[in-house]
XYZ file of C-alpha atoms in Angstrom:
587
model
C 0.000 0.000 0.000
C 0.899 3.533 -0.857
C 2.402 5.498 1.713
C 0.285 8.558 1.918
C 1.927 11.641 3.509
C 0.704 15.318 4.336
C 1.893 18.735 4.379
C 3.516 19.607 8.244
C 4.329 22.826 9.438
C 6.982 23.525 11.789
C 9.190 26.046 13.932
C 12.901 25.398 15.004
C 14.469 27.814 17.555
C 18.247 27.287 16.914
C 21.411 28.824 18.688
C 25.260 27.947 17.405
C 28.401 28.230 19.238
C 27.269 29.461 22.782
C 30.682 29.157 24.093
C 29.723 28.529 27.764
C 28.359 32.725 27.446
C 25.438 32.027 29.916
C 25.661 35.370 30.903
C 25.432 38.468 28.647
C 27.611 40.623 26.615
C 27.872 43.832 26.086
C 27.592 44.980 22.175
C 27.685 48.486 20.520
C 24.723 49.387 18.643
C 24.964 52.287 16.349
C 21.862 54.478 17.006
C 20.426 57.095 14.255
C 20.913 60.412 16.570
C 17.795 62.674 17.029
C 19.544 66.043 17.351
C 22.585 65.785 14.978
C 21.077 63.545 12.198
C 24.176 60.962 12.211
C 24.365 58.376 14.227
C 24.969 57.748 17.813
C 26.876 54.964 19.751
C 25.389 53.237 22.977
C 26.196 49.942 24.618
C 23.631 47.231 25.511
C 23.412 44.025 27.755
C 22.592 41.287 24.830
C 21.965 37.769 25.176
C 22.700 35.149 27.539
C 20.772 31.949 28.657
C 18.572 33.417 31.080
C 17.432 35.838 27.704
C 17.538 32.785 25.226
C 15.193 30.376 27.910
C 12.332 33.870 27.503
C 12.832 33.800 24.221
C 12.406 30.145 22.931
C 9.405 30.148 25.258
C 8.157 32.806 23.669
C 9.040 31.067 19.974
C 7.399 27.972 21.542
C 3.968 30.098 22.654
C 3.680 31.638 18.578
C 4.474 28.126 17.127
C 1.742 26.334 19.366
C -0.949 29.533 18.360
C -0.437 29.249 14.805
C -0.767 25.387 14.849
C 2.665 25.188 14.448
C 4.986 21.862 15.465
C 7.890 23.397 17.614
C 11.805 22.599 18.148
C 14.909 24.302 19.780
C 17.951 22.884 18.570
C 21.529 23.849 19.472
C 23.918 23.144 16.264
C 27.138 22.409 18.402
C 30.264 24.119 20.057
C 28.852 24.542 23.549
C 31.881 24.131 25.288
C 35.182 26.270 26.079
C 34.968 30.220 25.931
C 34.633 31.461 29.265
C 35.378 30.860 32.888
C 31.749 29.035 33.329
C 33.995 26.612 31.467
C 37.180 26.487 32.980
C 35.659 25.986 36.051
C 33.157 23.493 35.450
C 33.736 21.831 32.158
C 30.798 20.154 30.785
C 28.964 20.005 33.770
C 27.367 24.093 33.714
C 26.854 23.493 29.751
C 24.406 20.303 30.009
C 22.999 21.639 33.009
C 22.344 25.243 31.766
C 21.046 23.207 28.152
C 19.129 21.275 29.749
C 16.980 24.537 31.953
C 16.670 26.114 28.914
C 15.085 23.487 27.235
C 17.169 22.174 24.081
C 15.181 19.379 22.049
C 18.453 18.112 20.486
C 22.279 19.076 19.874
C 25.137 18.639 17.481
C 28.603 17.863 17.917
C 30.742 20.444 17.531
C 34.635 20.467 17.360
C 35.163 21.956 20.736
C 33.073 19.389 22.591
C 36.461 17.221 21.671
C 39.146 19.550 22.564
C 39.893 17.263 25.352
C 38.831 13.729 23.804
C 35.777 11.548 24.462
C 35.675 10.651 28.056
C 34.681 14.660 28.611
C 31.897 14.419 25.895
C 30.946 10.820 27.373
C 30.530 12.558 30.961
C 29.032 15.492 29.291
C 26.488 13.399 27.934
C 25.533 11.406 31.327
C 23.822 14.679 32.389
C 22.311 15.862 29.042
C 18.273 15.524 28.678
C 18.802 16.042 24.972
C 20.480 13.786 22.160
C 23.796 14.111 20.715
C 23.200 14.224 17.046
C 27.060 13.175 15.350
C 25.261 10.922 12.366
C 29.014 10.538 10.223
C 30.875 9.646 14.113
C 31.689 5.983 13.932
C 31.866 4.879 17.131
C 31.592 0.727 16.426
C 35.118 0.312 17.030
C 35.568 2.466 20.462
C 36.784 0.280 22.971
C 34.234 -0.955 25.467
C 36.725 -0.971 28.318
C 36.815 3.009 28.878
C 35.440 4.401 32.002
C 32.882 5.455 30.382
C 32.366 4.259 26.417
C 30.032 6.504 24.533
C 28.889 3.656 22.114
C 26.707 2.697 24.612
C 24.687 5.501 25.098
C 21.097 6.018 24.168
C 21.173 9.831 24.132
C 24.391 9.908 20.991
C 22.702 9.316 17.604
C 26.063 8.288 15.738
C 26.796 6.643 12.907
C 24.465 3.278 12.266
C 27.904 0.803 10.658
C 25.598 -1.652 10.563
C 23.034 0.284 8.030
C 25.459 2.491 6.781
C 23.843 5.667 7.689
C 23.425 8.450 10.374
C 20.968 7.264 13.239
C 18.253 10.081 13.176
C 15.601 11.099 15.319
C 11.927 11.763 14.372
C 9.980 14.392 15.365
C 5.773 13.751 14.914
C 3.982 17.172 13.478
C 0.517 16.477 13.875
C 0.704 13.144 12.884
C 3.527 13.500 10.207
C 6.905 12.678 10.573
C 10.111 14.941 10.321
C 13.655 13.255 10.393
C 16.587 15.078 12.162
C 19.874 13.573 11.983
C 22.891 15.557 12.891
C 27.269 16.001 11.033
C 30.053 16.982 12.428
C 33.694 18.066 10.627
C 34.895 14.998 9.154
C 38.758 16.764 9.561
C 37.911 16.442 13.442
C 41.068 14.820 14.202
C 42.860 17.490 12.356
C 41.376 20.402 14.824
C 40.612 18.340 17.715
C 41.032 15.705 19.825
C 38.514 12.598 19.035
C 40.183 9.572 20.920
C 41.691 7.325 18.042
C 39.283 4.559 18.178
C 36.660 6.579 16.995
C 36.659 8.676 13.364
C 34.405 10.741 11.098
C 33.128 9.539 8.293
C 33.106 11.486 4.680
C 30.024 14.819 5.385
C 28.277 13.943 1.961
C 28.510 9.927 1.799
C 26.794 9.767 4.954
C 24.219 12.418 4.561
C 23.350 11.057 0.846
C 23.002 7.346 2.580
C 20.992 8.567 4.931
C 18.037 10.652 3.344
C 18.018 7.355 0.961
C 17.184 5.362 4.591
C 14.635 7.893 5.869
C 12.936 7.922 2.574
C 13.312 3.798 2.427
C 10.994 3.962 6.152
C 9.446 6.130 4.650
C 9.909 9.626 5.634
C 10.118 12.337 2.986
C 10.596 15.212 5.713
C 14.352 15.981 6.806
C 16.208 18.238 8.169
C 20.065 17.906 9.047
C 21.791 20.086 11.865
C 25.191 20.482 11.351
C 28.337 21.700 12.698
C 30.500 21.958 9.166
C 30.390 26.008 8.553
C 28.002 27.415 6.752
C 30.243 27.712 3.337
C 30.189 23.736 3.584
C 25.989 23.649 4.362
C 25.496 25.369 1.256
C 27.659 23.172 -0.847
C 26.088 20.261 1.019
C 22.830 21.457 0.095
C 23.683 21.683 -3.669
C 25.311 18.014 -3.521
C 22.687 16.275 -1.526
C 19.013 16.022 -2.540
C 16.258 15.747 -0.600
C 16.853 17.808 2.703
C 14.410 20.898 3.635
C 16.930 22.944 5.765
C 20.265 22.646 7.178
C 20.474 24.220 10.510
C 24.383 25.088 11.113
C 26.835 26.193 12.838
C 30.834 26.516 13.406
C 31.328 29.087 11.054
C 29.685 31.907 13.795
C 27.854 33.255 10.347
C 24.655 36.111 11.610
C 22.186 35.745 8.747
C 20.486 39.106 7.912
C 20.743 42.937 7.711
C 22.048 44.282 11.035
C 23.118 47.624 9.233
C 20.280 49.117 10.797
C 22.079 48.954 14.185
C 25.976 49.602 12.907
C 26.525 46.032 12.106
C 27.355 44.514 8.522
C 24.947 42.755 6.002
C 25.122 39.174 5.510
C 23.357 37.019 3.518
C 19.651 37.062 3.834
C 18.454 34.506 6.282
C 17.638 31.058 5.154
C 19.287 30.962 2.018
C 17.863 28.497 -0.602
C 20.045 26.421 -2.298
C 18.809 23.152 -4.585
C 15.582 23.490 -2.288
C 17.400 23.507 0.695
C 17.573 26.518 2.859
C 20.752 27.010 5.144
C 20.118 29.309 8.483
C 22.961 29.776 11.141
C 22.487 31.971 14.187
C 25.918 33.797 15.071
C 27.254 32.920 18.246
C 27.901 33.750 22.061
C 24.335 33.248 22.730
C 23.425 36.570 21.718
C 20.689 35.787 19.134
C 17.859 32.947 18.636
C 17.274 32.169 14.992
C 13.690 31.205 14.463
C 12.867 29.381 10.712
C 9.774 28.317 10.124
C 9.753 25.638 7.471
C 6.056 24.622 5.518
C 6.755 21.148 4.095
C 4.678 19.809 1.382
C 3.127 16.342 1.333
C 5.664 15.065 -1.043
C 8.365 16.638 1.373
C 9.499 19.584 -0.268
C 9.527 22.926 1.277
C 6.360 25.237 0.509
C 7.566 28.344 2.665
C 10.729 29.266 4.457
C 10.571 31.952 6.450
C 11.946 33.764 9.829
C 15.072 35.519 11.542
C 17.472 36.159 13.842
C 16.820 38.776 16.484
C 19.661 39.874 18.823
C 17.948 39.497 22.438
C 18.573 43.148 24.600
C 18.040 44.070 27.224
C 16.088 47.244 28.506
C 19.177 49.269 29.341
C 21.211 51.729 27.401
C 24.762 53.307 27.998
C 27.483 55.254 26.833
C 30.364 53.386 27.397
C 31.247 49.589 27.690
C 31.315 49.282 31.002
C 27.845 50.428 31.135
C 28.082 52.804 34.497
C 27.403 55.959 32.664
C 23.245 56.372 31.570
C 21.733 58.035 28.913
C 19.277 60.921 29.907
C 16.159 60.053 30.182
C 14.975 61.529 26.547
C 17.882 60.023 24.607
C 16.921 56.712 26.591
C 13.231 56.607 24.898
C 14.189 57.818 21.491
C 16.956 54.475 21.403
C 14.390 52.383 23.051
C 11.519 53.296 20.562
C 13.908 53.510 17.393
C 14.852 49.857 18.571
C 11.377 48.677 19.349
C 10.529 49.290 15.863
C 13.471 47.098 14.502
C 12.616 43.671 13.402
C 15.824 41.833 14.091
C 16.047 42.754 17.779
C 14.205 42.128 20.492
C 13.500 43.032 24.243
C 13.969 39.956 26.336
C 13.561 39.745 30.447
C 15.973 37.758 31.575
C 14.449 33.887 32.575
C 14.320 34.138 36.768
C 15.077 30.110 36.961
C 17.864 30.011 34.771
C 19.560 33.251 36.898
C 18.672 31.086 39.904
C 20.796 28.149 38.617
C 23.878 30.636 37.648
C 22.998 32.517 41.250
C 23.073 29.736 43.253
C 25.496 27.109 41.417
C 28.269 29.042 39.255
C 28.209 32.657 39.635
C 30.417 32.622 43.049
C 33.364 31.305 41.667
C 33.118 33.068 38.902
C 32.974 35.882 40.519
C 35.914 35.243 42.942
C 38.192 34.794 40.255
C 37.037 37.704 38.129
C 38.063 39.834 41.402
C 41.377 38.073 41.963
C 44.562 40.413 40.948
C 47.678 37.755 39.602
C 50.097 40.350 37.998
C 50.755 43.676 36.939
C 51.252 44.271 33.041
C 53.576 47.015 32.931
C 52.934 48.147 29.730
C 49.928 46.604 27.076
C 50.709 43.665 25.085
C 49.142 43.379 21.139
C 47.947 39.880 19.967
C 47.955 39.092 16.117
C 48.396 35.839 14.449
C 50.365 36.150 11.584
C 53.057 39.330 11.888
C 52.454 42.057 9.981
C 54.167 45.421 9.709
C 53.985 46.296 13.054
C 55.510 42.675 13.983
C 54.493 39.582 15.894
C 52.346 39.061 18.961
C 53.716 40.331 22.236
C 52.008 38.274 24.361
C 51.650 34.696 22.368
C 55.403 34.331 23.551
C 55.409 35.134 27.288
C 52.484 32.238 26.833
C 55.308 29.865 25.394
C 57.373 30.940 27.926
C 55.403 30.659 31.035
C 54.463 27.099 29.212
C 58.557 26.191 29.713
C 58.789 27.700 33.418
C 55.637 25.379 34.529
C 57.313 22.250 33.077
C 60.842 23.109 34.583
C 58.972 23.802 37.897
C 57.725 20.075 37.490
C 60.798 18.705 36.863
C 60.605 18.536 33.281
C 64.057 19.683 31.578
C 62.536 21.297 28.282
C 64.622 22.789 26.104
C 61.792 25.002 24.576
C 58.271 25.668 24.050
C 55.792 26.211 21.030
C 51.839 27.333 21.048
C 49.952 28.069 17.610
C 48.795 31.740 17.586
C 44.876 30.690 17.661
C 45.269 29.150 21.058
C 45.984 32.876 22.643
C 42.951 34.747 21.963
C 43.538 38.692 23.349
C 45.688 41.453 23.726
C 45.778 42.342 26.723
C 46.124 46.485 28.125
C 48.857 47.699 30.519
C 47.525 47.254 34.632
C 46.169 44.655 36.973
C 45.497 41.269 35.308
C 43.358 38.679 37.197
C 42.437 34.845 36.954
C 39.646 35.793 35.083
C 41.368 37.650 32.257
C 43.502 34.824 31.704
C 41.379 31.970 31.759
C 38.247 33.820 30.592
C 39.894 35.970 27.867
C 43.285 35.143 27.009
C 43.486 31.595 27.728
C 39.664 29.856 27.313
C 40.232 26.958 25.631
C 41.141 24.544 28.894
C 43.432 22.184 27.007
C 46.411 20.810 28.890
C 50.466 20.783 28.408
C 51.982 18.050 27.017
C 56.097 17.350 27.165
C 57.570 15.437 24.346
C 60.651 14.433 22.399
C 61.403 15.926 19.232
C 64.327 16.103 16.579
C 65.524 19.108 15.128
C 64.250 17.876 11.468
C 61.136 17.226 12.516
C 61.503 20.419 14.771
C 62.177 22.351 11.524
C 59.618 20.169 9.695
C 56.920 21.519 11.988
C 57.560 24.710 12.178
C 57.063 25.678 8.255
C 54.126 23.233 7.998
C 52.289 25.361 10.423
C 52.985 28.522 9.008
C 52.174 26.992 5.470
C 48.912 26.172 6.639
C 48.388 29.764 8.508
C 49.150 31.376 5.578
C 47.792 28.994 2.632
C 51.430 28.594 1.072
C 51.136 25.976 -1.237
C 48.718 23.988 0.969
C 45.084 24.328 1.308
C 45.177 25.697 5.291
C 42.705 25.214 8.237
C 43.529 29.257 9.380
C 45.872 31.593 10.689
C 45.804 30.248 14.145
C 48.451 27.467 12.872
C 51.176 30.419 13.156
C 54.121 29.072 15.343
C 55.316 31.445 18.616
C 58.283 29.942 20.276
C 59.851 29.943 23.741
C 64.252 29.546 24.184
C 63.446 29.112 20.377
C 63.990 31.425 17.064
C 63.647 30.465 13.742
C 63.147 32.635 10.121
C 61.102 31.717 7.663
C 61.214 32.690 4.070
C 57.758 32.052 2.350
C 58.976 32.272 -1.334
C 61.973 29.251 -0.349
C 61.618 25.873 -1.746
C 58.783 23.961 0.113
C 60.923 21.972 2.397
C 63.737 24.715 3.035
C 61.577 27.883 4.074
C 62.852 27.564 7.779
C 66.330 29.129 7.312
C 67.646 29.905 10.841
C 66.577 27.670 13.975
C 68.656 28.427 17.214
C 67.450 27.481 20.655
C 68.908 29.151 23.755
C 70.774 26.843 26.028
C 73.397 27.940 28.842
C 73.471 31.456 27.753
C 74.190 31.394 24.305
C 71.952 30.841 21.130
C 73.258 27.214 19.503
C 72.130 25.712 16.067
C 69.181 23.199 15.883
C 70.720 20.031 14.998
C 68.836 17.990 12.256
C 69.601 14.693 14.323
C 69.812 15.729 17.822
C 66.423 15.008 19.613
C 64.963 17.998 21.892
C 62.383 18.239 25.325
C 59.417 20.207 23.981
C 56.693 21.659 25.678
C 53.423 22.770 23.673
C 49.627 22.387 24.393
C 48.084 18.920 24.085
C 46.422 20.708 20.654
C 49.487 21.265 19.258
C 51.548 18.122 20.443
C 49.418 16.018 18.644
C 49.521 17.498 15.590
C 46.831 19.543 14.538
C 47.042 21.806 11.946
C 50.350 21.548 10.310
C 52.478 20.294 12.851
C 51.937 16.786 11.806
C 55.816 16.446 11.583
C 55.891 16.995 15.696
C 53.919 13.529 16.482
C 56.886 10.570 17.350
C 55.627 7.138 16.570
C 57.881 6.131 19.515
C 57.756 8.056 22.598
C 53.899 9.211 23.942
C 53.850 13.235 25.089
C 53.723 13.652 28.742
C 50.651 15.375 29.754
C 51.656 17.570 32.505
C 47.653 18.154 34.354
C 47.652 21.563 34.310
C 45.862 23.821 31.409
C 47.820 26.528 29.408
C 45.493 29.424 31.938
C 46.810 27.363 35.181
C 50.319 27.709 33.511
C 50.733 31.151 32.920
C 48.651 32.289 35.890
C 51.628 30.701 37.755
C 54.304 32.304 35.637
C 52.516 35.516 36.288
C 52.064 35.700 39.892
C 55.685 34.099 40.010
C 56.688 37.635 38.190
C 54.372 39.705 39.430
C 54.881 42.753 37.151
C 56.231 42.457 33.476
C 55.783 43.525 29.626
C 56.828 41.987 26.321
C 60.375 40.695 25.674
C 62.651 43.161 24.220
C 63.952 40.675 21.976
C 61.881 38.756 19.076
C 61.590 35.412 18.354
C 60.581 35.168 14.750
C 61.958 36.037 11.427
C 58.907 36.115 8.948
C 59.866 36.962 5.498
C 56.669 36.619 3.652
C 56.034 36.086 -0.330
C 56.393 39.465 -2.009
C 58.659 41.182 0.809
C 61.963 39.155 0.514
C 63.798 42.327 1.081
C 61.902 43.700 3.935
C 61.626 41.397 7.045
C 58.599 41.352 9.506
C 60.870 40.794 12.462
């Protein structure tokens, strides 16, 4: 018999790479000005997960009146970002997730910055599934602590079938598949434990909408965590799916010119019937896309947006201790009452009770907590340019060195890829907060390990190849090499194989020669020891790293207080000569 299906209508809520920001953030809106006829600038409290719970509820309420099926879907990269994180790990994300009600989640690269067994844990407190359809888990071993195979809650990859385990959700009586990808390079930017791997993004999907149509379903939707450039060429390769809700990418669909912010592409963008949304990041907005399928499981409508959630507040500077009068206050509050892509949101009472009674404290202790004095500020940038390299990337290396020698390790020098430091930091008091909140928020560990001075040299230009897309397709600027009792020069327009011209380390005093064939006690974050991006040639076959327990924050908060006041290093590290500018260094 026939399979007879009918038209379903349907709402998903959908937030992207929250980054642990339960709390809000303070954004600059630029305001059309009443008296002068340009505009004005005033600062606003925006988002947060107390503002996100009001709104989905209130996405819920307007679903529910207009006989609309609802979901609120979170397309991955939860954890790291700020100190809710470094203090609490997974444990204040699935929590937090779960108060504010999230229907289902994808895996994003971050949730395996520090391998399964955090994910696994993660997941034991989670209300929601894990949706990771191209993760093949069928070969994890089933003697971990805690195996994620075995869990109900993480929709991986089906070996068996050969296709993405999916959920269904029932709209009015008709069925919807969801199944969930993740970056199939995930071992390239993060840390999945080596008995489980990612399976090729458009295989999978393709074998799976063929399986959901077979058990017949004609409905799907796929949330992803691939960037949105990659959604839209998945939606042109793969028939059959009515949206791809993304993330990874931190892309705001929409015109936000109408508040100082740029224009991006209009929101849900259609692409072989498929229409790709993606709701920015930090928790500041809530996309809402309301999809009409037809009965034969096309898309009849798309429609929806993402609206910035504010607060009721206005200032004039960032701190957000100075008011506006009371006149100026109305006119912005009116002029952004009127805009469609924001919105006033109360903050959720329940969900501040969880941060108020759980989190907030320590939070607070250690954003009060004074380590060091910066005598002077200190610039961050990835790749040099003309003003020269990152300042403060290399007392990072450096403070990476003094921890291991204060453990006993004898390490001969130190290397960190730029994208692991993430701020420049001004001249003054510095606390815990400000290094594991701002400059330091991704809580991955140190690892000690033996390396040769080929594969030393190796390294080194296949990270800055892939930072800077010489002759290799790279995964970003954050490859970029700073170095500790280490300087090299690099020549971009060399022979591949020969760009790394000078390499001296600093031993007894005196700067000495790397030796291809002498071996060398390295120190770099578990990230780069293993060889992400570039620095493939660092990984020994032989000899395991060392991981040392403590997180690059924990390391340079000790380094700091050990100091107590400093500034950058007079002397430079890095040589980069790059393509075009052989006779003018960037030193």
């Amino acid at each position: 018999m026939k399979q007879i299906h009918r038209s379903a209508k349907i709402t998903f809520a959908h937030i992207n790479d929250t980054h642990s920001h339960f709390e809000p953030s303070t954004i600059a809106l630029q305001i059309p000005s009443p008296s002068s006829g340009s505009t004005m600038s005033v600062f606003a409290s925006c988002g947060g997960f107390a503002r996100v719970s009001t709104a989905v509820r209130e996405a819920k309420k307007q679903a529910m009146m207009h006989g609309r099926e609802f979901m609120f879907v979170h397309a991955g990269d939860c954890f790291q970002g700020t100190l809710f994180f470094s203090l609490y790990k997974g444990t204040a994300n699935a929590t937090l997730l779960n108060a504010i009600g999230i229907d289902a989640m994808a895996l994003g690269n971050h949730e395996l910055d520090m391998g399964n067994q955090v994910v696994a844990d993660f997941m034991d407190l989670a209300n929601f599934p894990l949706l990771a359809g191209n993760w093949d888990l069928s070969n994890e071993n089933k003697d971990k602590a805690n195996p994620l195979s075995l869990k109900p809650n993480v929709m991986a990859y089906d070996s068996e079938h050969e296709h993405a385990k999916y959920l269904v959700k029932d709209v009015d009586g008709e069925p919807v598949a969801v199944f969930g990808l993740a970056i199939e390079n995930m071992a390239g930017i993060a840390n999945p434990d080596p008995d489980t791997h990612f399976l090729n993004v458009t295989a999978v999907a393709q074998n799976t909408v063929a399986a959901i149509k077979r058990a017949g379903i004609n409905k799907i939707v796929v949330l992803s965590h691939l960037g949105y450039e990659r959604d839209l060429e998945l939606a042109s390769q793969v028939d059959g799916v009515g949206a791809i809700i993304g993330g990874h990418t931190h892309t705001m669909q929409g015109d936000f010119s109408n508040i100082g912010f740029s224009v991006g592409d209009e929101y849900a963008v259609q692409i072989n019937g498929t229409y790709v949304v993606q709701a920015g990041c930090n928790a500041l907005a809530l996309g809402q896309l309301e999809l009409d399928f037809n009965a034969d499981g096309t898309v009849a409508r798309a429609a929806g947006r993402n609206q910035l959630l504010l607060g009721r507040q206005f200032t004039v500077d960032a701190s957000r201790s100075e008011h506006l009068d009371d006149s100026t206050h109305q006119v912005v509050k009116d002029y952004l009452s009127a805009q469609g892509n924001v919105c006033f949101c109360v903050k959720d009472p329940q969900i501040e009770n969880v941060l108020n009674q759980d989190y907030r404290p320590a939070v607070r202790e250690l954003q009060t907590q004074q380590v060091a004095v910066l005598t002077e500020s200190l610039r961050h940038i990835r790749v040099p340019d003309h003003k020269g390299p990152s300042q403060i990337a290399p007392l990072v290396v450096d403070s990476f060195v003094w921890s291991s020698r204060q453990r006993g390790h004898a390490v001969d020098f130190g290397i960190h890829n730029a994208g692991g430091v993430r701020a420049s930091l001004h001249a003054g008091p510095i606390t815990a907060a400000d290094i594991s909140g701002r400059l330091l928020p991704f809580a991955i560990g140190l690892m000690v390990y033996e390396v040769s001075g080929k594969q030393l040299r190796a390294a080194l230009e296949g990270a800055i190849n892939n930072a800077i897309d010489n002759g290799v397709e790279g995964t970003g600027s954050g490859s970029f090499p700073y170095t500790s009792r280490l300087k090299y020069t690099y020549r971009c327009c060399a022979a591949e194989g020969q760009r790394i011209e000078v390499l001296k380390l600093y031993r007894n005093g005196v700067w000495e020669d790397i030796q291809d064939h002498a071996n060398y006690l390295s120190v770099s974050s578990g990230y780069t020891a293993t060889g992400k991006e570039g620095y493939g040639a660092l990984v020994n076959s032989n000899i395991d790293p060392i991981p040392l327990n403590i997180t690059m924050a924990d390391a340079f908060e000790e380094y700091a207080r050990d100091r107590g006041s400093f500034g950058a290093f007079e002397q430079t590290m890095i040589d980069f000569i790059p393509c075009g500018c052989e006779q003018e260094h960037v030193a």
